[in-house]
Tab-separated table of C-alpha atoms and ligand atoms in Angstrom:
chain	number	residue	atom	x	y	z
X	1306	MET	CA	63.868	-136.309	8.071
X	1307	THR	CA	66.283	-139.079	8.933
X	1308	GLU	CA	64.393	-140.271	6.161
X	1309	PHE	CA	65.284	-137.785	3.868
X	1310	LEU	CA	69.108	-137.822	5.259
X	1311	GLN	CA	70.150	-141.173	4.248
X	1312	SER	CA	68.293	-140.967	0.887
X	1313	PRO	CA	71.087	-141.935	-1.809
X	1314	GLU	CA	70.021	-139.056	-3.483
X	1315	LEU	CA	71.503	-136.459	-0.888
X	1316	ALA	CA	74.827	-136.878	-1.210
X	1317	PRO	CA	75.297	-136.257	-5.086
X	1318	PHE	CA	72.667	-133.498	-5.217
X	1319	ALA	CA	74.936	-131.770	-2.136
X	1320	GLU	CA	77.953	-132.245	-3.993
X	1321	LYS	CA	76.353	-130.338	-7.182
X	1322	ILE	CA	75.200	-127.414	-5.002
X	1323	LEU	CA	78.760	-127.008	-3.872
X	1324	GLU	CA	80.785	-127.300	-7.159
X	1325	GLY	CA	78.577	-124.291	-7.722
X	1326	ASN	CA	76.323	-125.544	-10.415
X	1327	ILE	CA	73.146	-123.069	-10.922
X	1328	ALA	CA	71.022	-124.710	-11.885
X	1329	ALA	CA	71.228	-127.426	-9.142
X	1330	LEU	CA	71.311	-124.494	-6.130
X	1331	SER	CA	68.189	-123.396	-8.594
X	1332	ARG	CA	66.452	-126.668	-7.964
X	1333	ALA	CA	67.562	-126.480	-3.909
X	1334	ILE	CA	65.593	-123.315	-3.786
X	1335	THR	CA	62.865	-123.805	-5.333
X	1336	LEU	CA	62.698	-126.277	-3.133
X	1337	ALA	CA	62.818	-124.751	0.166
X	1338	GLU	CA	60.453	-122.643	-1.089
X	1339	SER	CA	57.773	-124.989	-1.325
X	1340	HIS	CA	55.180	-125.883	0.634
X	1341	LEU	CA	54.645	-129.128	0.132
X	1342	PRO	CA	55.844	-131.434	4.129
X	1343	HIS	CA	58.219	-133.566	1.772
X	1344	HIS	CA	59.891	-130.642	0.069
X	1345	GLN	CA	60.510	-129.110	3.640
X	1346	GLU	CA	61.855	-132.543	4.998
X	1347	PHE	CA	64.140	-132.905	1.856
X	1348	THR	CA	65.360	-128.938	2.700
X	1349	ALA	CA	65.817	-129.495	6.057
X	1350	ALA	CA	67.755	-132.866	5.300
X	1351	LEU	CA	69.906	-131.377	2.728
X	1352	MET	CA	70.902	-128.107	4.683
X	1353	GLU	CA	72.023	-130.218	7.542
X	1354	HIS	CA	74.332	-132.075	4.876
X	1355	LEU	CA	74.975	-129.376	3.914
X	1356	SER	CA	76.287	-127.407	6.524
X	1357	ALA	CA	78.367	-130.111	8.137
X	1358	GLN	CA	80.444	-130.640	4.839
X	1359	VAL	CA	80.559	-126.356	4.597
X	1360	THR	CA	83.791	-124.882	6.464
X	1361	LEU	CA	82.213	-121.678	7.054
X	1362	ALA	CA	83.382	-119.249	4.553
X	1363	ARG	CA	83.338	-115.783	5.103
X	1364	SER	CA	80.846	-114.076	3.740
X	1365	PHE	CA	78.985	-110.469	4.009
X	1366	ARG	CA	74.881	-110.030	3.969
X	1367	LEU	CA	74.336	-106.787	2.546
X	1368	GLY	CA	70.267	-105.608	3.091
X	1369	ILE	CA	68.599	-103.210	0.777
X	1370	THR	CA	65.804	-101.791	1.726
X	1371	GLY	CA	63.636	-98.684	0.341
X	1372	VAL	CA	59.925	-98.010	-1.164
X	1373	PRO	CA	59.188	-98.947	-4.679
X	1374	GLY	CA	60.921	-96.829	-7.636
X	1375	VAL	CA	63.396	-95.230	-4.771
X	1376	GLY	CA	66.128	-97.678	-7.428
X	1377	LYS	CA	66.580	-100.866	-5.858
X	1378	SER	CA	67.522	-102.259	-8.809
X	1379	SER	CA	69.188	-99.200	-10.870
X	1380	PHE	CA	71.790	-99.248	-7.389
X	1381	ILE	CA	72.125	-103.451	-6.786
X	1382	GLU	CA	72.998	-103.294	-10.523
X	1383	SER	CA	76.019	-100.404	-9.850
X	1384	PHE	CA	77.120	-101.536	-6.821
X	1385	GLY	CA	77.144	-104.982	-6.924
X	1386	GLN	CA	79.868	-104.701	-9.999
X	1387	LEU	CA	81.658	-101.787	-8.197
X	1388	MET	CA	81.919	-104.304	-5.367
X	1389	LEU	CA	83.371	-107.713	-7.525
X	1390	ASP	CA	85.133	-105.363	-9.139
X	1391	HIS	CA	86.522	-104.297	-5.779
X	1392	TYR	CA	87.193	-107.922	-5.044
X	1393	ALA	CA	88.593	-108.798	-8.513
X	1394	ALA	CA	91.054	-105.899	-8.005
X	1395	ILE	CA	92.799	-107.161	-4.655
X	1396	GLY	CA	92.831	-110.540	-5.638
X	1397	GLU	CA	90.168	-112.042	-4.006
X	1398	PRO	CA	87.135	-112.631	-6.724
X	1399	SER	CA	84.008	-113.509	-5.355
X	1400	LYS	CA	80.976	-113.797	-6.179
X	1401	LEU	CA	77.747	-112.618	-5.903
X	1402	ALA	CA	74.124	-113.500	-5.201
X	1403	VAL	CA	71.194	-111.539	-5.287
X	1404	LEU	CA	67.643	-112.568	-3.381
X	1405	SER	CA	64.616	-110.452	-2.661
X	1406	ILE	CA	62.055	-110.919	-0.308
X	1407	ASP	CA	58.465	-109.609	-1.024
X	1408	PRO	CA	55.686	-111.144	0.257
X	1409	SER	CA	53.474	-109.421	-2.310
X	1410	SER	CA	55.339	-110.913	-5.296
X	1411	GLN	CA	52.915	-112.575	-7.423
X	1412	ARG	CA	54.510	-113.514	-10.787
X	1413	THR	CA	51.266	-113.513	-13.032
X	1414	LYS	CA	50.208	-110.525	-12.006
X	1415	GLY	CA	53.644	-108.779	-12.640
X	1416	SER	CA	54.770	-107.265	-9.174
X	1417	ILE	CA	57.334	-104.766	-7.895
X	1418	LEU	CA	60.132	-107.090	-8.050
X	1419	GLY	CA	59.019	-109.463	-10.313
X	1420	ASP	CA	59.865	-110.390	-13.889
X	1421	LYS	CA	60.606	-107.524	-15.417
X	1422	VAL	CA	64.424	-106.870	-17.166
X	1423	ARG	CA	66.020	-106.299	-13.927
X	1424	MET	CA	69.828	-105.921	-13.428
X	1425	GLU	CA	70.214	-106.128	-16.687
X	1426	SER	CA	74.289	-106.455	-17.295
X	1427	LEU	CA	74.587	-107.881	-13.571
X	1428	ALA	CA	72.611	-111.031	-14.559
X	1429	ARG	CA	74.739	-111.496	-17.802
X	1430	ARG	CA	78.144	-111.697	-15.272
X	1431	ALA	CA	78.722	-115.932	-14.205
X	1432	ASP	CA	79.752	-114.196	-11.265
X	1433	VAL	CA	76.251	-113.170	-10.144
X	1434	PHE	CA	73.320	-115.735	-9.390
X	1435	ILE	CA	69.888	-113.459	-9.139
X	1436	ARG	CA	66.605	-114.973	-7.656
X	1437	PRO	CA	63.672	-113.023	-7.553
X	1438	SER	CA	61.060	-113.404	-4.297
X	1439	PRO	CA	59.681	-116.651	-4.083
X	1440	THR	CA	55.715	-116.157	-5.340
X	1441	GLY	CA	53.285	-115.693	-3.009
X	1442	GLY	CA	53.223	-116.548	0.584
X	1443	VAL	CA	53.289	-114.740	4.422
X	1444	LEU	CA	56.338	-112.755	5.139
X	1445	GLY	CA	57.414	-115.424	8.056
X	1446	GLY	CA	57.498	-118.046	5.350
X	1447	VAL	CA	59.128	-116.007	2.951
X	1448	ALA	CA	60.916	-114.809	4.864
X	1449	ARG	CA	62.063	-118.447	6.832
X	1450	SER	CA	62.764	-119.524	2.824
X	1451	THR	CA	65.524	-116.762	2.333
X	1452	ARG	CA	67.170	-117.487	4.960
X	1453	GLU	CA	67.821	-121.343	3.567
X	1454	SER	CA	67.987	-119.913	0.388
X	1455	ILE	CA	71.160	-117.805	2.363
X	1456	ALA	CA	72.771	-120.581	2.999
X	1457	LEU	CA	72.575	-122.663	-0.513
X	1458	CYS	CA	74.737	-120.012	-2.176
X	1459	GLU	CA	76.877	-119.326	0.254
X	1460	ALA	CA	77.297	-123.371	-0.001
X	1461	ALA	CA	77.502	-122.715	-3.139
X	1462	GLY	CA	80.057	-120.282	-3.611
X	1463	PHE	CA	78.567	-117.247	-3.425
X	1464	SER	CA	80.407	-114.682	-0.575
X	1465	LEU	CA	78.681	-111.826	-1.416
X	1466	ILE	CA	74.411	-112.271	-0.413
X	1467	PHE	CA	72.542	-109.048	-1.053
X	1468	VAL	CA	68.909	-109.400	-0.071
X	1469	GLU	CA	66.579	-106.573	-1.552
X	1470	THR	CA	63.562	-105.976	-0.312
X	1471	VAL	CA	60.632	-103.453	0.193
X	1472	GLY	CA	60.403	-101.184	3.177
X	1473	VAL	CA	57.595	-101.189	4.448
X	1474	GLY	CA	57.417	-101.904	7.899
X	1475	GLN	CA	57.981	-105.566	8.412
X	1476	SER	CA	59.918	-106.726	5.634
X	1477	GLU	CA	62.880	-104.547	6.490
X	1478	ILE	CA	62.743	-106.438	10.005
X	1479	ALA	CA	63.105	-109.767	8.135
X	1480	VAL	CA	65.377	-108.721	6.164
X	1481	HIS	CA	67.129	-107.654	9.331
X	1482	SER	CA	67.472	-110.582	10.739
X	1483	LEU	CA	68.948	-112.014	7.688
X	1484	THR	CA	71.952	-109.710	7.158
X	1485	ASP	CA	74.962	-108.542	8.975
X	1486	ALA	CA	74.589	-105.269	7.737
X	1487	MET	CA	71.534	-102.967	6.642
X	1488	LEU	CA	71.126	-99.928	4.125
X	1489	LEU	CA	68.320	-98.089	3.670
X	1490	LEU	CA	67.482	-95.888	-0.021
X	1491	LEU	CA	66.154	-92.916	-0.340
X	1492	LEU	CA	64.685	-90.352	-2.124
X	1493	ALA	CA	65.209	-86.081	-2.027
X	1494	GLY	CA	62.841	-85.312	0.783
X	1495	ALA	CA	64.294	-88.665	2.537
X	1496	GLY	CA	64.216	-86.539	6.114
X	1497	ASP	CA	60.266	-86.870	6.142
X	1498	GLU	CA	60.200	-90.505	5.360
X	1499	LEU	CA	62.901	-90.817	8.358
X	1500	GLN	CA	60.392	-89.184	10.708
X	1501	GLY	CA	57.630	-91.095	9.524
X	1502	MET	CA	59.754	-94.479	10.047
X	1503	LYS	CA	59.476	-96.401	13.092
X	1504	ARG	CA	62.153	-95.702	15.385
X	1505	GLY	CA	63.109	-99.333	15.839
X	1506	ILE	CA	63.553	-99.238	12.063
X	1507	MET	CA	65.638	-96.334	11.958
X	1508	GLU	CA	67.829	-98.480	14.466
X	1509	MET	CA	68.342	-100.879	12.602
X	1510	ILE	CA	70.325	-98.842	9.763
X	1511	ASP	CA	73.736	-98.738	9.194
X	1512	PHE	CA	73.676	-96.740	5.637
X	1513	ALA	CA	71.156	-94.155	4.519
X	1514	VAL	CA	71.623	-93.693	1.041
X	1515	ILE	CA	69.781	-91.167	-0.702
X	1516	ASN	CA	69.489	-92.055	-4.105
X	1517	LYS	CA	69.116	-89.985	-6.967
X	1518	ALA	CA	71.799	-87.680	-6.417
X	1519	ASP	CA	72.068	-86.159	-9.629
X	1520	GLY	CA	70.929	-83.207	-12.389
X	1521	GLU	CA	68.842	-81.050	-10.911
X	1522	ASN	CA	68.133	-83.291	-7.801
X	1523	LYS	CA	71.284	-83.104	-7.017
X	1524	THR	CA	71.352	-80.138	-4.113
X	1525	ARG	CA	68.262	-81.372	-2.541
X	1526	ALA	CA	69.583	-85.168	-2.597
X	1527	LEU	CA	72.767	-83.111	-0.437
X	1528	LEU	CA	70.368	-81.322	1.824
X	1529	ALA	CA	68.314	-84.395	2.401
X	1530	LYS	CA	71.176	-86.416	2.906
X	1531	GLN	CA	72.439	-83.867	5.723
X	1532	MET	CA	68.828	-84.701	6.768
X	1533	ALA	CA	68.599	-88.033	7.454
X	1534	SER	CA	72.062	-87.233	9.512
X	1535	ASP	CA	71.273	-85.175	11.896
X	1536	ALA	CA	67.609	-87.409	11.788
X	1537	LEU	CA	70.066	-90.310	12.631
X	1538	HIS	CA	72.712	-88.857	14.933
X	1539	TYR	CA	70.447	-88.828	17.789
X	1540	LEU	CA	69.822	-92.216	17.837
X	1541	PRO	CA	71.709	-94.263	20.191
X	1542	LYS	CA	74.759	-96.384	18.124
X	1543	SER	CA	73.345	-100.105	16.887
X	1544	PRO	CA	74.376	-103.103	18.844
X	1545	SER	CA	77.532	-103.529	16.299
X	1546	GLY	CA	78.524	-100.569	17.566
X	1547	TRP	CA	79.039	-98.942	14.203
X	1548	ALA	CA	76.900	-95.456	13.431
X	1549	ALA	CA	75.064	-95.181	10.487
X	1550	ALA	CA	76.757	-93.321	7.562
X	1551	THR	CA	74.813	-91.202	5.220
X	1552	HIS	CA	75.663	-90.800	1.876
X	1553	ALA	CA	74.187	-89.853	-1.599
X	1554	VAL	CA	75.059	-91.918	-5.303
X	1555	SER	CA	73.416	-92.013	-8.540
X	1556	SER	CA	73.181	-95.148	-8.948
X	1557	LEU	CA	72.774	-93.861	-13.163
X	1558	ASN	CA	76.053	-92.194	-13.321
X	1559	GLY	CA	78.035	-94.142	-10.237
X	1560	GLU	CA	78.915	-90.787	-8.226
X	1561	GLY	CA	79.255	-91.538	-4.544
X	1562	LEU	CA	79.666	-94.544	-5.349
X	1563	SER	CA	82.966	-95.670	-4.337
X	1564	GLN	CA	82.713	-93.559	-1.156
X	1565	LEU	CA	79.821	-95.993	0.007
X	1566	LEU	CA	81.971	-98.777	-0.850
X	1567	HIS	CA	84.536	-97.444	1.390
X	1568	ASP	CA	82.837	-96.872	4.261
X	1569	LEU	CA	80.899	-100.740	3.576
X	1570	LEU	CA	84.033	-102.150	3.831
X	1571	GLU	CA	85.194	-100.188	6.853
X	1572	PHE	CA	81.979	-102.100	8.574
X	1573	ARG	CA	83.097	-105.540	6.992
X	1574	ALA	CA	86.316	-104.643	8.344
X	1575	PHE	CA	84.781	-103.813	11.786
X	1576	VAL	CA	82.077	-106.194	12.378
X	1577	GLU	CA	84.895	-109.106	11.564
X	1578	LYS	CA	87.693	-107.684	14.124
X	1579	THR	CA	85.457	-106.991	16.585
X	1580	GLY	CA	83.658	-110.078	16.449
X	1581	TRP	CA	79.893	-108.674	16.150
X	1582	ILE	CA	79.756	-109.612	12.521
X	1583	THR	CA	79.836	-114.244	14.227
X	1584	ARG	CA	78.314	-112.793	17.471
X	1585	ASN	CA	75.233	-111.452	15.397
X	1586	ARG	CA	74.740	-114.181	13.171
X	1587	GLU	CA	74.394	-116.548	16.087
X	1588	SER	CA	71.953	-115.091	17.775
X	1589	GLN	CA	70.311	-115.109	14.298
X	1590	SER	CA	70.179	-118.039	13.995
X	1591	ILE	CA	68.919	-119.302	18.277
X	1592	ALA	CA	65.865	-116.863	17.348
X	1593	TRP	CA	65.472	-118.662	14.401
X	1594	PHE	CA	65.589	-122.259	15.641
X	1595	ARG	CA	63.024	-120.326	18.925
X	1596	GLU	CA	60.955	-119.933	16.090
X	1597	THR	CA	60.608	-122.784	13.898
X	1598	ALA	CA	60.934	-124.958	17.037
X	1599	GLU	CA	57.437	-122.422	17.910
X	1600	ARG	CA	55.959	-123.415	14.570
X	1601	GLU	CA	56.584	-126.915	14.373
X	1602	TRP	CA	55.005	-126.967	17.900
X	1603	TRP	CA	51.656	-125.462	17.568
X	1604	HIS	CA	51.937	-127.216	13.852
X	1605	HIS	CA	52.321	-130.629	16.155
X	1606	LEU	CA	49.133	-128.982	18.304
X	1607	GLU	CA	47.228	-128.719	15.452
X	1608	SER	CA	47.480	-132.124	13.672
X	1609	ASN	CA	45.931	-133.951	17.695
X	1610	SER	CA	42.125	-134.874	16.341
X	1611	ARG	CA	40.155	-133.127	19.608
X	1612	PHE	CA	42.601	-129.656	18.936
X	1613	ASP	CA	39.661	-128.802	16.502
X	1614	ALA	CA	36.732	-129.448	18.943
X	1615	LEU	CA	38.433	-127.773	21.998
X	1616	PHE	CA	39.790	-124.674	19.944
X	1617	LYS	CA	36.183	-123.887	19.244
X	1618	GLU	CA	34.886	-124.495	22.150
X	1619	PHE	CA	37.019	-121.639	23.227
X	1620	GLU	CA	36.342	-119.419	20.421
X	1621	THR	CA	32.853	-119.336	21.042
X	1622	ALA	CA	33.067	-118.966	25.106
X	1623	ILE	CA	35.404	-115.819	23.930
X	1624	ALA	CA	32.693	-114.564	21.261
X	1625	LYS	CA	29.838	-115.035	24.144
X	1626	ARG	CA	32.076	-112.795	26.465
X	1627	ASN	CA	32.417	-116.105	28.965
X	1628	LEU	CA	35.833	-115.982	29.403
X	1629	SER	CA	38.477	-113.447	28.770
X	1630	PRO	CA	40.515	-113.827	26.413
X	1631	PHE	CA	43.843	-113.927	28.113
X	1632	TYR	CA	42.304	-116.681	30.996
X	1633	ALA	CA	40.860	-118.456	27.442
X	1634	ALA	CA	44.807	-118.930	26.381
X	1635	LYS	CA	45.968	-119.910	29.655
X	1636	LEU	CA	43.123	-123.154	30.296
X	1637	PHE	CA	43.159	-123.994	26.718
X	1638	LEU	CA	46.376	-124.877	27.113
X	1639	ARG	CA	45.799	-126.748	30.410
X	1640	ARG	CA	43.106	-128.390	29.102
X	1641	LEU	CA	44.921	-129.543	25.799
X	1642	LYS	CA	47.978	-131.039	28.189
X	1643	ASP	CA	45.287	-132.531	30.241
X	1644	GLU	CA	43.773	-133.882	26.863
X	1645	LEU	CA	45.923	-134.357	24.425
X	1646	PRO	CA	48.367	-137.483	24.453
U	3141	GDP	P1	63.368	-99.924	-7.813
U	3141	GDP	O1	61.654	-100.130	-7.892
U	3141	GDP	O2	63.509	-99.764	-6.411
U	3141	GDP	O3	63.717	-101.538	-8.341
U	3141	GDP	O4	63.509	-98.739	-8.560
U	3141	GDP	P2	64.460	-99.033	-10.218
U	3141	GDP	O5	65.557	-99.300	-9.499
U	3141	GDP	O6	63.544	-99.553	-10.639
U	3141	GDP	O7	64.053	-97.453	-10.704
U	3141	GDP	C1	63.252	-96.735	-10.798
U	3141	GDP	C2	62.684	-95.439	-11.573
U	3141	GDP	O8	64.339	-94.753	-11.313
U	3141	GDP	C3	63.904	-95.817	-13.110
U	3141	GDP	O9	63.578	-95.253	-13.767
U	3141	GDP	C4	65.733	-95.699	-13.172
U	3141	GDP	O10	65.851	-95.321	-14.030
U	3141	GDP	C5	65.772	-94.430	-12.111
U	3141	GDP	N1	66.515	-94.613	-11.557
U	3141	GDP	C6	67.394	-95.271	-10.462
U	3141	GDP	N2	67.987	-94.837	-9.938
U	3141	GDP	C7	68.598	-93.306	-9.746
U	3141	GDP	C8	69.157	-92.565	-10.147
U	3141	GDP	O11	70.055	-92.587	-9.443
U	3141	GDP	N3	68.853	-91.548	-10.595
U	3141	GDP	C9	67.660	-91.032	-11.567
U	3141	GDP	N4	68.112	-89.649	-12.244
U	3141	GDP	N5	66.873	-92.135	-11.762
U	3141	GDP	C10	67.714	-93.764	-10.690
């Protein structure tokens, strides 16, 4: 990394990102998503350079999750514009970046969050940057590169960040570890969906929003809102101290979106006032530091020439039931310590 930190390319590239140059931002995100070791090294150096340059501008990161078809893109399209209009009206014009986490995404196969024309009007705005999910990869890797993408977007002056994901349990946890607030989109019939959800995930929700509350569906949606509200009522408040709010909206005709925005702004003001937003980001960063260190340490072990043989030896012993997995793990580490430099 030191080598890259001294690279003559680094400073001018970082400068372009700080100026809000979209081509440079896109390129930096592509590098962050790359699995090639020298791209990862360059990204680490770039992040280090940028973090020294950026005076932590206030930003707000919202996670948006829900099953395919619930209306995530339609919601982001409508709500994103409403939010941008609000900040422009109060004299704090903001830029919005929409990033997605979808480990199943394979552009060639056409994925749920893939290349179909989504959020058309948002995409046309100069103050909006939309980036689809990186292709393929495992959730951990996608979450890591999304974290870097968030930081890059913020460095490029995007102070509103939406992180969208398909709700499938694990990806909600990933989004939660990246954002300040979590919004779950639901359909009427959401009571069942909420009940089927793991308690741990329900506790992460700051906003439960029933979408498609229009036309014939409106009555059912309002009922679902009540049921969601009842279900969430019995949960402990989230560590932020905010009690999850429930809303019914239509992303198509816009009904209910202003009340939701009002509530979201209240949430933002609340967590800024209590300092929770900063504390939460600190613990997120520490968790990522720990995770990265663990991963790197494991890679370091794996890169040693004796590792494979020793691992194989233990695998065989476990398969033959000569060793229990737990004991084997402890013994394996002890042997590694003794045998590896
Ligand atoms: P995503 O897969 O979660 O991103 O869902 P989409 O935004 O692509 O929406 C799926 C379908 O639901 C599309 O046909 C939308 O037009 C429709 N839809 C989305 N939001 C609403 C809404 O508020 N009301 C109605 N009636 N339809 C909606």
